[in-house]
Amino acid sequence: MKVSLILTCAGKGERAGKDKNKLLVKVNGTDCFTRTLSSFIKTGLIDEYIFTASETDFDEISKRVKDIGVVVLGGKTRTESVKNALKLVTGDIVLIHDGARPFITQRVIKDCINNARAYGGTVVAVKSRDTVVRANDKIDDYLGKSQIYIVQTPQAFKTKEIIKAYDQASGNSFNDDGEVYKNFIGDVYITEGDYNNVKITYPEDFELLKDNFGDKFGVGFDCHRLVENRKLILGGVEIPHDKGLLGHSDADVLTHAIMDAILSALSLRDIGYHFPDTDERYKGADSTLLLVKVLELIKEKGYKVKSLSAVIMAEKPKLLKHIPSITKNLSNIIGIDVDSIGIGATTLEGLGFVGREEGICAHANAILEKI
Ligand code: MG
């Protein structure tokens, strides 16, 4: 079953108080349009992309999407813009989404598609957390909150049905696509949304973008003593050597520095805080299993590792030939390409405790991106 997306970008966004379309305003190196679109691309569930744009932004949006979709000129109202875009849809299911909702999650997109398949028409909505009233200067009516939903996008439909509904809707303006469907076709089902899926509308909403856009950067450092009768483990790989690193866990100094770099990027303290060396559970622990736990922690916060770089400081053994297997192992565990991991090694020219072969240190940097 083919799935199409209409991303509405034709609004002027006057309330945002910017001198250009709010969707295209750069915040921390990206913008609403890019973030919203990439959320859909990442699902791998969309087969066709159609964008609506105003005359002012038509060329810029066309340039940006030339490899993935087509742009249609928006109308005077949202209803008109969507109607124009629907003419180009060839999918069996069509999702319609506001370009100004960049925090849409993969879960909501998937649920929305599944509900459209099952029921024909669905809108994403969240239960009101506040009591809602109908009022002018004074309250006319209490609507409560138990059956009150706040409607968001995406809204998804069987394409043939929503086209039929829009054909009959001609001339009238509707709140959203769900209302058009409900008026002319039938029941619209609720897909449980996400409270973070807000629409960027006012100048203060751009503060939200500042907090959520852009990569996070972290730094980590570690050092362990070299002793006899211990294995030398670096990045989860056993390195042949007559000595190994001493520690409560397997003392994998590189993996420790990497974990600290990842944690620090999101202000999540450090590995001593999460895996204390007084805890018997971590005695002799395989540090790469702890790395997996760190990755789960940042996933809960909505982030993943984008790239890593690290340097190991060791007088002996020579690490040059082991770097590819260390990189490959970390790439498998973290789930990023080997090209996104840069590991280097250096001696300290005989200087200090590393130079005297008493210990090995590692320094790591991590860049995290939103999932
Ligand atoms: Mg350590």
mmCIF file with all atom_site columns, C-alpha atoms and ligand atoms in Angstrom, residues 222-224 251-253 256 271, ligand 1:
data_model
loop_
_atom_site.group_PDB
_atom_site.id
_atom_site.type_symbol
_atom_site.label_atom_id
_atom_site.label_alt_id
_atom_site.label_comp_id
_atom_site.label_asym_id
_atom_site.label_entity_id
_atom_site.label_seq_id
_atom_site.pdbx_PDB_ins_code
_atom_site.Cartn_x
_atom_site.Cartn_y
_atom_site.Cartn_z
_atom_site.occupancy
_atom_site.B_iso_or_equiv
_atom_site.pdbx_formal_charge
_atom_site.auth_seq_id
_atom_site.auth_comp_id
_atom_site.auth_asym_id
_atom_site.auth_atom_id
_atom_site.pdbx_PDB_model_num
ATOM   1 C  CA . ASP A 1 222 ? 40.000 8.218  31.712 1.00 0.00 ? 222 ASP A CA 1
ATOM   2 C  CA . CYS A 1 223 ? 43.187 6.645  32.963 1.00 0.00 ? 223 CYS A CA 1
ATOM   3 C  CA . HIS A 1 224 ? 44.052 3.197  34.392 1.00 0.00 ? 224 HIS A CA 1
ATOM   4 C  CA . ALA A 1 251 ? 39.260 -1.306 33.015 1.00 0.00 ? 251 ALA A CA 1
ATOM   5 C  CA . ASP A 1 252 ? 38.635 -0.623 29.328 1.00 0.00 ? 252 ASP A CA 1
ATOM   6 C  CA . VAL A 1 253 ? 39.986 2.905  29.447 1.00 0.00 ? 253 VAL A CA 1
ATOM   7 C  CA . HIS A 1 256 ? 35.174 4.526  29.744 1.00 0.00 ? 256 HIS A CA 1
ATOM   8 C  CA . ILE A 1 271 ? 30.096 6.587  34.642 1.00 0.00 ? 271 ILE A CA 1
HETATM 9 MG MG . MG  B 2 .   ? 37.824 3.993  34.107 1.00 0.00 ? 1   MG  B MG 1
#
